Amino acid sequence: MSIRVNEISDSVTLRLNDQAVKMAEEGKTVYNLTTGQLASKPDFDFIDSIKSELNFLKSYQYSPVAGFVDLREKLISYIFEDRHVSKEHFANLDCVISNGGKHNLFHVLLTLVDPGDEVIVISPFWISYPEMIKLCGGKAVYVDTRSFDAFTPSLEAIKKSITPKTKAIIINSPNNPAGIHYSDEWMKGFAELMIQNENVTMISDEIYFELSYFDPAPTYFYNHRPELLSRTVISSGISKCLASTGLRIGYCIAPKKLCSAISKLQSHTASGASSLIQRALASYEFKLIPDYLRPIKNQLRVNAGIVREVLRSRDVARCWYQPLSAFYFMLDLSLTPVFDKYVENKQDHNDYSMKICEDILNKCGVALVPGTAFGFPNSARISMVLEKTPFQIAMEKVADFLIS
Ligand code: PLP
């Protein structure tokens, strides 16, 4: 096996998932709070659009490498209208459609990053960023955050992490795994910082943009300084906002020159993304997305309330912060009473995430993702997509464990 692939990590979630599946097969009740996708079908109008494209030959043939032009234009308009940026700032931008947000982010990084380049990543992070950076020969430079600050990075810490080798910074707001988005004030400060660092490209992973369930909705640095769009890549897709993780459509909006380069790369790695789904998206009315997501967001708001109430009722509110968006909550296990049972002493800085999550699965039948996967030791990610009643039961079991 190549050194390149040998050096990337396996998904640590797999071991726990295997165990959870085995327990369910043995007839045990398992509450799965690991999932990274909504538990709903996509919008019926979108499903209808897919159906109506089924009879066309074009739906089964190669699409242009960067995607159908009408859909690319539509996605660009969707983004600038939804993010409230005036059209003229998008004049020099283009769009490349690929097989999912992950695929698209990997192509962006492969296009930008040379061996030895640094890419700033905020911890906790989406698990694939560091591995993708590694695959490009780059170095991930981490900026840590804490639950006390609702996982918002300090601008001072970001500033300190910028070096002459910094090629890019990845900003993921709304955030996986923290389930928060950064404030407008933060975005304003970040915009000013980036204005001063003109060699740094901003990769804004906005895949959860539509899934904010508490106001104010997410805003971005380019709302304050639209000129930053000349070195920004906006990355998104339909996996989350249309509950279509399996349809594999993602896209990026970036300066034209960068899009041509990404497209050149994509012409050799994948060709154009699914023609059928692209055609369906071209005829689907994106304005329907907020209505489609309304009940889903209502449920997330209820589940976020359950997290708060259950942690408060067990007196473990020290690890609570207000989740706002995406569908996750990051549980800082080091702030809970049970943690004392794992650490040897105050100087013990080992990461017990996996061990604690294994114990939670075995003793409570609740599967969580250990925080190790996200670069945040002694924590676990809770996915909040389960229906209210099973979610409440699962949370109570977890909270009882935390005080045991
Ligand atoms: N970015 C973040 C932060 C994610 O959480 C995910 C998926 O979970 C992706 C990108 C990639 O999404 P997909 O490849 O399913 O479009």
Short mmCIF file of C-alpha atoms and ligand atoms in Angstrom, two decimals:
data_model
loop_
_atom_site.label_atom_id
_atom_site.label_comp_id
_atom_site.label_asym_id
_atom_site.label_seq_id
_atom_site.Cartn_x
_atom_site.Cartn_y
_atom_site.Cartn_z
CA MET A 1 0.00 0.00 0.00
CA SER A 2 1.26 3.51 -0.73
CA ILE A 3 2.82 5.56 2.08
CA ARG A 4 0.21 8.20 1.28
CA VAL A 5 -2.70 5.92 2.11
CA ASN A 6 -0.90 4.20 4.95
CA GLU A 7 -0.56 7.53 6.68
CA ILE A 8 -4.22 8.44 6.75
CA SER A 9 -6.33 7.27 9.68
CA ASP A 10 -9.14 4.77 9.65
CA SER A 11 -12.50 5.99 10.79
CA VAL A 12 -12.62 5.41 14.55
CA THR A 13 -16.40 5.36 14.34
CA LEU A 14 -16.37 2.01 12.56
CA ARG A 15 -15.45 -0.06 15.61
CA LEU A 16 -18.33 1.33 17.67
CA ASN A 17 -20.74 1.04 14.78
CA ASP A 18 -19.87 -2.63 14.31
CA GLN A 19 -20.48 -3.18 17.99
CA ALA A 20 -23.81 -1.31 17.86
CA VAL A 21 -24.96 -3.38 14.86
CA LYS A 22 -23.94 -6.61 16.63
CA MET A 23 -25.89 -5.63 19.76
CA ALA A 24 -28.98 -4.81 17.68
CA GLU A 25 -28.68 -8.19 15.91
CA GLU A 26 -28.61 -9.88 19.32
CA GLY A 27 -31.99 -8.28 19.98
CA LYS A 28 -30.76 -5.52 22.32
CA THR A 29 -32.29 -2.05 22.05
CA VAL A 30 -29.69 0.31 20.65
CA TYR A 31 -30.19 4.06 20.32
CA ASN A 32 -28.00 5.22 17.50
CA LEU A 33 -26.90 8.80 18.06
CA THR A 34 -24.00 8.58 15.63
CA THR A 35 -25.72 9.40 12.39
CA GLY A 36 -24.58 12.23 10.14
CA GLN A 37 -27.72 12.40 8.06
CA LEU A 38 -31.34 13.43 8.46
CA ALA A 39 -33.82 10.63 9.02
CA SER A 40 -36.23 11.95 6.33
CA LYS A 41 -36.79 11.49 2.64
CA PRO A 42 -35.97 14.46 0.42
CA ASP A 43 -38.61 17.03 -0.49
CA PHE A 44 -41.36 15.30 -2.56
CA ASP A 45 -41.09 18.00 -5.23
CA PHE A 46 -37.45 17.09 -5.65
CA ILE A 47 -38.34 13.40 -5.85
CA ASP A 48 -40.91 14.31 -8.53
CA SER A 49 -38.25 16.23 -10.44
CA ILE A 50 -36.04 13.14 -10.40
CA LYS A 51 -38.94 11.00 -11.65
CA SER A 52 -39.71 13.38 -14.47
CA GLU A 53 -36.12 13.26 -15.72
CA LEU A 54 -36.02 9.47 -15.85
CA ASN A 55 -37.18 9.16 -19.44
CA PHE A 56 -34.58 11.38 -21.05
CA LEU A 57 -31.47 9.98 -22.67
CA LYS A 58 -29.47 12.99 -21.45
CA SER A 59 -30.11 11.94 -17.85
CA TYR A 60 -27.95 8.88 -18.42
CA GLN A 61 -25.13 10.37 -20.46
CA TYR A 62 -22.00 12.26 -19.42
CA SER A 63 -22.62 15.78 -18.21
CA PRO A 64 -20.05 18.54 -18.80
CA VAL A 65 -17.18 18.00 -16.33
CA ALA A 66 -18.01 21.06 -14.19
CA GLY A 67 -21.75 20.35 -14.38
CA PHE A 68 -24.65 21.52 -16.54
CA VAL A 69 -24.33 25.24 -17.16
CA ASP A 70 -27.95 26.07 -16.24
CA LEU A 71 -27.58 24.32 -12.88
CA ARG A 72 -24.24 25.99 -12.16
CA GLU A 73 -25.78 29.39 -12.85
CA LYS A 74 -28.76 28.52 -10.71
CA LEU A 75 -26.53 27.46 -7.81
CA ILE A 76 -24.54 30.68 -8.02
CA SER A 77 -27.78 32.73 -7.90
CA TYR A 78 -29.11 30.61 -5.05
CA ILE A 79 -25.99 31.23 -3.02
CA PHE A 80 -25.74 34.98 -3.50
CA GLU A 81 -29.47 35.51 -2.92
CA ASP A 82 -29.58 33.31 0.17
CA ARG A 83 -26.41 34.81 1.65
CA HIS A 84 -27.62 38.35 0.81
CA VAL A 85 -24.63 39.33 -1.28
CA SER A 86 -25.21 41.52 -4.29
CA LYS A 87 -24.90 39.86 -7.68
CA GLU A 88 -22.01 41.99 -8.92
CA HIS A 89 -19.69 40.40 -6.33
CA PHE A 90 -20.28 37.03 -7.93
CA ALA A 91 -19.43 38.24 -11.45
CA ASN A 92 -15.95 36.70 -11.41
CA LEU A 93 -17.02 33.47 -9.75
CA ASP A 94 -17.94 30.15 -11.25
CA CYS A 95 -19.28 26.85 -9.95
CA VAL A 96 -18.06 23.27 -10.18
CA ILE A 97 -20.47 20.44 -9.36
CA SER A 98 -19.02 17.20 -8.04
CA ASN A 99 -19.99 13.93 -6.36
CA GLY A 100 -20.76 15.35 -2.93
CA GLY A 101 -19.31 17.97 -0.63
CA LYS A 102 -16.51 15.64 0.38
CA HIS A 103 -15.40 15.06 -3.19
CA ASN A 104 -15.59 18.72 -3.93
CA LEU A 105 -13.54 19.71 -0.85
CA PHE A 106 -10.87 17.17 -1.71
CA HIS A 107 -10.59 18.59 -5.23
CA VAL A 108 -10.39 22.12 -3.84
CA LEU A 109 -7.55 21.12 -1.52
CA LEU A 110 -5.74 19.15 -4.23
CA THR A 111 -5.94 22.20 -6.45
CA LEU A 112 -4.69 24.64 -3.81
CA VAL A 113 -2.25 22.79 -1.59
CA ASP A 114 1.35 21.87 -2.43
CA PRO A 115 3.52 19.61 -0.27
CA GLY A 116 4.66 21.57 2.77
CA ASP A 117 1.81 24.09 2.65
CA GLU A 118 -0.14 24.71 5.82
CA VAL A 119 -3.92 24.72 6.11
CA ILE A 120 -5.54 26.07 9.26
CA VAL A 121 -8.27 23.86 10.70
CA ILE A 122 -10.45 24.71 13.70
CA SER A 123 -10.81 21.92 16.30
CA PRO A 124 -13.07 20.10 16.79
CA PHE A 125 -13.21 19.53 13.05
CA TRP A 126 -15.03 17.44 10.48
CA ILE A 127 -13.00 14.24 10.37
CA SER A 128 -12.01 14.37 6.71
CA TYR A 129 -10.25 17.76 6.65
CA PRO A 130 -6.94 16.62 8.21
CA GLU A 131 -6.83 13.41 6.17
CA MET A 132 -7.47 15.28 2.93
CA ILE A 133 -4.78 17.83 3.77
CA LYS A 134 -2.37 14.97 4.50
CA LEU A 135 -3.20 13.33 1.18
CA CYS A 136 -2.22 16.60 -0.54
CA GLY A 137 1.13 16.56 1.28
CA GLY A 138 0.07 19.58 3.32
CA LYS A 139 0.15 20.16 7.05
CA ALA A 140 -2.97 20.84 9.11
CA VAL A 141 -2.39 23.54 11.72
CA TYR A 142 -5.00 23.38 14.45
CA VAL A 143 -6.70 26.18 16.31
CA ASP A 144 -8.44 24.84 19.41
CA THR A 145 -11.81 25.92 20.77
CA ARG A 146 -13.64 25.12 24.01
CA SER A 147 -17.22 24.34 24.96
CA PHE A 148 -17.17 27.38 27.32
CA ASP A 149 -16.86 29.59 24.20
CA ALA A 150 -19.47 27.51 22.35
CA PHE A 151 -16.61 26.23 20.18
CA THR A 152 -15.91 29.60 18.59
CA PRO A 153 -12.22 30.13 17.84
CA SER A 154 -10.44 33.23 19.05
CA LEU A 155 -9.38 35.51 16.20
CA GLU A 156 -6.14 36.10 18.08
CA ALA A 157 -5.39 32.36 18.00
CA ILE A 158 -6.13 32.24 14.26
CA LYS A 159 -3.86 35.23 13.70
CA LYS A 160 -1.04 33.53 15.58
CA SER A 161 -1.40 30.35 13.53
CA ILE A 162 -0.89 32.16 10.20
CA THR A 163 2.65 31.76 8.81
CA PRO A 164 4.22 32.44 5.40
CA LYS A 165 3.39 28.80 4.60
CA THR A 166 -0.36 29.20 5.23
CA LYS A 167 -2.20 28.44 2.02
CA ALA A 168 -5.76 28.28 3.29
CA ILE A 169 -8.05 28.27 6.29
CA ILE A 170 -11.15 26.10 6.51
CA ILE A 171 -14.16 27.67 8.18
CA ASN A 172 -17.13 25.39 8.79
CA SER A 173 -20.12 27.39 10.00
CA PRO A 174 -22.64 25.87 10.82
CA ASN A 175 -20.28 23.37 12.28
CA ASN A 176 -19.93 19.63 12.40
CA PRO A 177 -19.39 18.40 15.15
CA ALA A 178 -20.15 21.41 17.41
CA GLY A 179 -23.64 22.22 16.05
CA ILE A 180 -23.07 25.97 16.26
CA HIS A 181 -22.46 28.78 13.81
CA TYR A 182 -20.20 31.74 14.42
CA SER A 183 -21.76 35.11 15.21
CA ASP A 184 -21.95 37.95 12.73
CA GLU A 185 -19.61 39.90 14.97
CA TRP A 186 -17.08 37.08 14.76
CA MET A 187 -17.43 36.97 10.97
CA LYS A 188 -16.81 40.70 10.83
CA GLY A 189 -13.59 40.36 12.83
CA PHE A 190 -12.54 37.36 10.76
CA ALA A 191 -13.12 39.35 7.55
CA GLU A 192 -10.80 42.10 8.79
CA LEU A 193 -8.17 39.55 9.75
CA MET A 194 -8.33 37.97 6.32
CA ILE A 195 -8.09 41.35 4.58
CA GLN A 196 -4.71 41.70 6.30
CA ASN A 197 -3.56 38.25 5.15
CA GLU A 198 -3.81 38.46 1.43
CA ASN A 199 -2.06 35.18 0.62
CA VAL A 200 -4.57 33.04 2.48
CA THR A 201 -7.51 31.41 0.69
CA MET A 202 -10.69 30.93 2.71
CA ILE A 203 -12.51 27.64 2.27
CA SER A 204 -15.98 28.16 3.65
CA ASP A 205 -17.70 24.81 4.15
CA GLU A 206 -21.36 25.84 4.25
CA ILE A 207 -22.98 22.45 3.83
CA TYR A 208 -25.20 22.96 6.91
CA PHE A 209 -26.15 26.57 6.06
CA GLU A 210 -29.89 25.83 5.66
CA LEU A 211 -30.04 23.85 8.91
CA SER A 212 -29.87 26.62 11.48
CA TYR A 213 -32.78 26.30 13.87
CA PHE A 214 -32.19 29.32 16.15
CA ASP A 215 -31.96 32.92 15.00
CA PRO A 216 -29.93 34.79 13.98
CA ALA A 217 -29.17 32.70 10.91
CA PRO A 218 -25.55 32.19 9.83
CA THR A 219 -23.74 35.00 8.05
CA TYR A 220 -20.31 34.99 6.46
CA PHE A 221 -17.14 37.06 6.38
CA TYR A 222 -17.83 38.00 2.76
CA ASN A 223 -21.06 39.71 3.86
CA HIS A 224 -18.79 42.27 5.52
CA ARG A 225 -15.99 42.28 2.97
CA PRO A 226 -17.33 41.02 -0.38
CA GLU A 227 -13.92 41.64 -1.95
CA LEU A 228 -12.75 38.53 -0.05
CA LEU A 229 -14.79 36.46 -2.52
CA SER A 230 -11.86 36.85 -4.92
CA ARG A 231 -9.96 34.33 -2.73
CA THR A 232 -12.83 32.37 -1.21
CA VAL A 233 -14.19 28.93 -2.02
CA ILE A 234 -17.77 28.34 -0.90
CA SER A 235 -18.44 24.63 -0.59
CA SER A 236 -21.88 23.11 -0.25
CA GLY A 237 -24.15 20.34 -1.50
CA ILE A 238 -27.54 18.71 -1.20
CA SER A 239 -26.62 16.03 1.34
CA LYS A 240 -27.91 17.95 4.33
CA CYS A 241 -30.38 20.58 3.07
CA LEU A 242 -32.25 18.06 0.91
CA ALA A 243 -31.52 14.98 3.03
CA SER A 244 -29.84 13.41 0.00
CA THR A 245 -26.55 11.99 1.26
CA GLY A 246 -26.82 9.05 -1.13
CA LEU A 247 -27.39 11.09 -4.28
CA ARG A 248 -23.84 12.46 -4.11
CA ILE A 249 -24.05 16.02 -5.33
CA GLY A 250 -21.82 18.77 -3.97
CA TYR A 251 -20.55 21.96 -5.49
CA CYS A 252 -18.16 24.79 -4.94
CA ILE A 253 -18.35 28.43 -5.93
CA ALA A 254 -14.97 30.05 -6.38
CA PRO A 255 -13.02 32.43 -8.63
CA LYS A 256 -13.23 31.40 -12.28
CA LYS A 257 -9.54 30.56 -12.59
CA LEU A 258 -9.67 28.25 -9.59
CA CYS A 259 -12.85 26.60 -10.91
CA SER A 260 -11.14 25.88 -14.25
CA ALA A 261 -8.27 24.24 -12.39
CA ILE A 262 -10.66 22.17 -10.22
CA SER A 263 -12.55 21.19 -13.34
CA LYS A 264 -9.32 20.12 -15.07
CA LEU A 265 -8.56 17.89 -12.10
CA GLN A 266 -12.10 16.52 -12.01
CA SER A 267 -11.92 15.66 -15.72
CA HIS A 268 -9.31 13.03 -14.79
CA THR A 269 -10.68 11.83 -11.47
CA ALA A 270 -14.43 11.60 -11.89
CA SER A 271 -15.86 13.45 -14.93
CA GLY A 272 -19.20 15.21 -14.40
CA ALA A 273 -21.47 14.33 -11.47
CA SER A 274 -24.73 12.37 -11.92
CA SER A 275 -26.58 13.78 -14.94
CA LEU A 276 -29.95 12.58 -13.67
CA ILE A 277 -29.68 14.35 -10.32
CA GLN A 278 -28.22 17.48 -11.86
CA ARG A 279 -31.14 17.68 -14.30
CA ALA A 280 -33.61 17.12 -11.48
CA LEU A 281 -31.98 19.91 -9.46
CA ALA A 282 -32.08 22.23 -12.45
CA SER A 283 -35.87 21.89 -12.56
CA TYR A 284 -36.38 21.87 -8.77
CA GLU A 285 -37.43 25.10 -7.08
CA PHE A 286 -34.77 25.82 -4.40
CA LYS A 287 -37.22 28.25 -2.79
CA LEU A 288 -39.06 25.18 -1.45
CA ILE A 289 -36.14 24.16 0.78
CA PRO A 290 -37.13 26.32 3.82
CA ASP A 291 -40.67 24.86 3.83
CA TYR A 292 -39.30 21.37 3.48
CA LEU A 293 -36.89 21.90 6.37
CA ARG A 294 -39.36 23.63 8.72
CA PRO A 295 -40.64 20.49 10.52
CA ILE A 296 -37.13 19.04 10.61
CA LYS A 297 -35.80 22.19 12.24
CA ASN A 298 -38.71 22.22 14.71
CA GLN A 299 -37.71 18.72 15.76
CA LEU A 300 -34.05 19.72 16.11
CA ARG A 301 -35.09 22.65 18.31
CA VAL A 302 -37.10 20.28 20.52
CA ASN A 303 -34.19 17.84 20.76
CA ALA A 304 -31.78 20.66 21.56
CA GLY A 305 -34.16 21.55 24.43
CA ILE A 306 -34.06 17.95 25.60
CA VAL A 307 -30.24 18.03 25.73
CA ARG A 308 -30.39 21.12 27.92
CA GLU A 309 -33.15 19.88 30.24
CA VAL A 310 -31.71 16.42 30.70
CA LEU A 311 -28.22 17.73 31.47
CA ARG A 312 -29.64 20.34 33.86
CA SER A 313 -31.84 17.83 35.65
CA ARG A 314 -28.76 15.65 36.34
CA ASP A 315 -26.74 18.68 37.39
CA VAL A 316 -24.23 18.28 34.59
CA ALA A 317 -24.97 21.61 32.91
CA ARG A 318 -21.28 22.55 33.07
CA CYS A 319 -20.81 20.72 29.78
CA TRP A 320 -23.83 22.40 28.17
CA TYR A 321 -23.69 25.18 25.61
CA GLN A 322 -26.42 26.31 23.23
CA PRO A 323 -26.40 24.36 19.94
CA LEU A 324 -27.85 26.43 17.09
CA SER A 325 -27.46 24.63 13.81
CA ALA A 326 -26.52 21.46 11.92
CA PHE A 327 -27.72 18.52 14.02
CA TYR A 328 -25.05 17.80 16.56
CA PHE A 329 -24.07 18.47 20.15
CA MET A 330 -20.51 18.00 21.38
CA LEU A 331 -20.47 16.52 24.86
CA ASP A 332 -17.35 17.49 26.81
CA LEU A 333 -16.94 14.36 28.93
CA SER A 334 -14.08 15.89 30.90
CA LEU A 335 -16.61 18.23 32.54
CA THR A 336 -18.80 15.42 33.86
CA PRO A 337 -18.54 13.52 37.18
CA VAL A 338 -18.00 10.09 35.58
CA PHE A 339 -14.74 11.30 34.08
CA ASP A 340 -13.01 11.03 37.46
CA LYS A 341 -13.39 7.26 37.19
CA TYR A 342 -11.28 7.18 34.05
CA VAL A 343 -8.41 9.55 34.75
CA GLU A 344 -5.57 8.39 36.98
CA ASN A 345 -4.91 11.86 38.38
CA LYS A 346 -5.05 15.54 37.44
CA GLN A 347 -1.90 15.19 35.30
CA ASP A 348 -3.48 12.44 33.21
CA HIS A 349 -4.11 13.95 29.76
CA ASN A 350 -4.93 10.73 27.96
CA ASP A 351 -7.95 10.60 25.69
CA TYR A 352 -10.61 8.30 27.11
CA SER A 353 -13.30 9.14 24.51
CA MET A 354 -13.31 5.67 22.96
CA LYS A 355 -13.33 3.84 26.27
CA ILE A 356 -16.15 6.01 27.65
CA CYS A 357 -18.21 5.68 24.45
CA GLU A 358 -17.73 1.90 24.55
CA ASP A 359 -18.97 1.86 28.15
CA ILE A 360 -21.96 4.07 27.22
CA LEU A 361 -22.82 1.67 24.42
CA ASN A 362 -22.44 -1.46 26.54
CA LYS A 363 -24.14 -0.16 29.67
CA CYS A 364 -26.82 2.14 28.19
CA GLY A 365 -27.24 0.86 24.64
CA VAL A 366 -26.54 4.33 23.24
CA ALA A 367 -24.04 4.78 20.41
CA LEU A 368 -22.14 8.08 20.24
CA VAL A 369 -19.13 9.08 18.16
CA PRO A 370 -15.96 9.45 20.29
CA GLY A 371 -14.52 12.96 20.09
CA THR A 372 -11.12 11.57 19.10
CA ALA A 373 -12.46 11.49 15.55
CA PHE A 374 -12.92 15.25 15.63
CA GLY A 375 -9.66 16.18 17.34
CA PHE A 376 -11.36 16.98 20.63
CA PRO A 377 -10.19 14.56 23.33
CA ASN A 378 -12.50 13.27 26.05
CA SER A 379 -15.70 14.16 24.30
CA ALA A 380 -18.47 12.53 22.27
CA ARG A 381 -20.66 13.77 19.44
CA ILE A 382 -24.40 13.40 19.88
CA SER A 383 -26.48 13.40 16.72
CA MET A 384 -29.91 14.92 17.37
CA VAL A 385 -31.89 13.58 14.40
CA LEU A 386 -33.73 10.85 16.30
CA GLU A 387 -37.44 11.39 17.02
CA LYS A 388 -38.28 13.13 20.28
CA THR A 389 -39.24 10.14 22.45
CA PRO A 390 -36.34 7.79 21.67
CA PHE A 391 -33.99 10.79 21.75
CA GLN A 392 -35.22 11.73 25.24
CA ILE A 393 -34.81 8.14 26.47
CA ALA A 394 -31.30 7.92 24.99
CA MET A 395 -30.25 11.27 26.47
CA GLU A 396 -31.52 10.28 29.91
CA LYS A 397 -29.53 7.06 29.76
CA VAL A 398 -26.39 8.98 28.75
CA ALA A 399 -26.92 11.62 31.45
CA ASP A 400 -27.46 8.95 34.13
CA PHE A 401 -24.17 7.40 33.04
CA LEU A 402 -22.43 10.78 33.25
CA ILE A 403 -23.33 11.07 36.94
CA SER A 404 -22.79 7.40 37.80
N1 PLP B 1 -18.56 19.02 5.27
C1 PLP B 1 -19.03 18.69 6.47
C2 PLP B 1 -18.76 19.59 7.62
C3 PLP B 1 -19.76 17.51 6.65
O1 PLP B 1 -20.23 17.19 7.86
C4 PLP B 1 -19.99 16.67 5.54
C5 PLP B 1 -20.70 15.40 5.69
O2 PLP B 1 -21.02 14.94 6.74
C6 PLP B 1 -19.47 17.07 4.30
C7 PLP B 1 -18.76 18.24 4.19
C8 PLP B 1 -19.62 16.23 3.06
O3 PLP B 1 -20.90 15.96 2.70
P1 PLP B 1 -21.26 15.10 1.42
O4 PLP B 1 -20.02 14.54 0.85
O5 PLP B 1 -22.21 14.06 1.90
O6 PLP B 1 -21.92 16.06 0.47
#
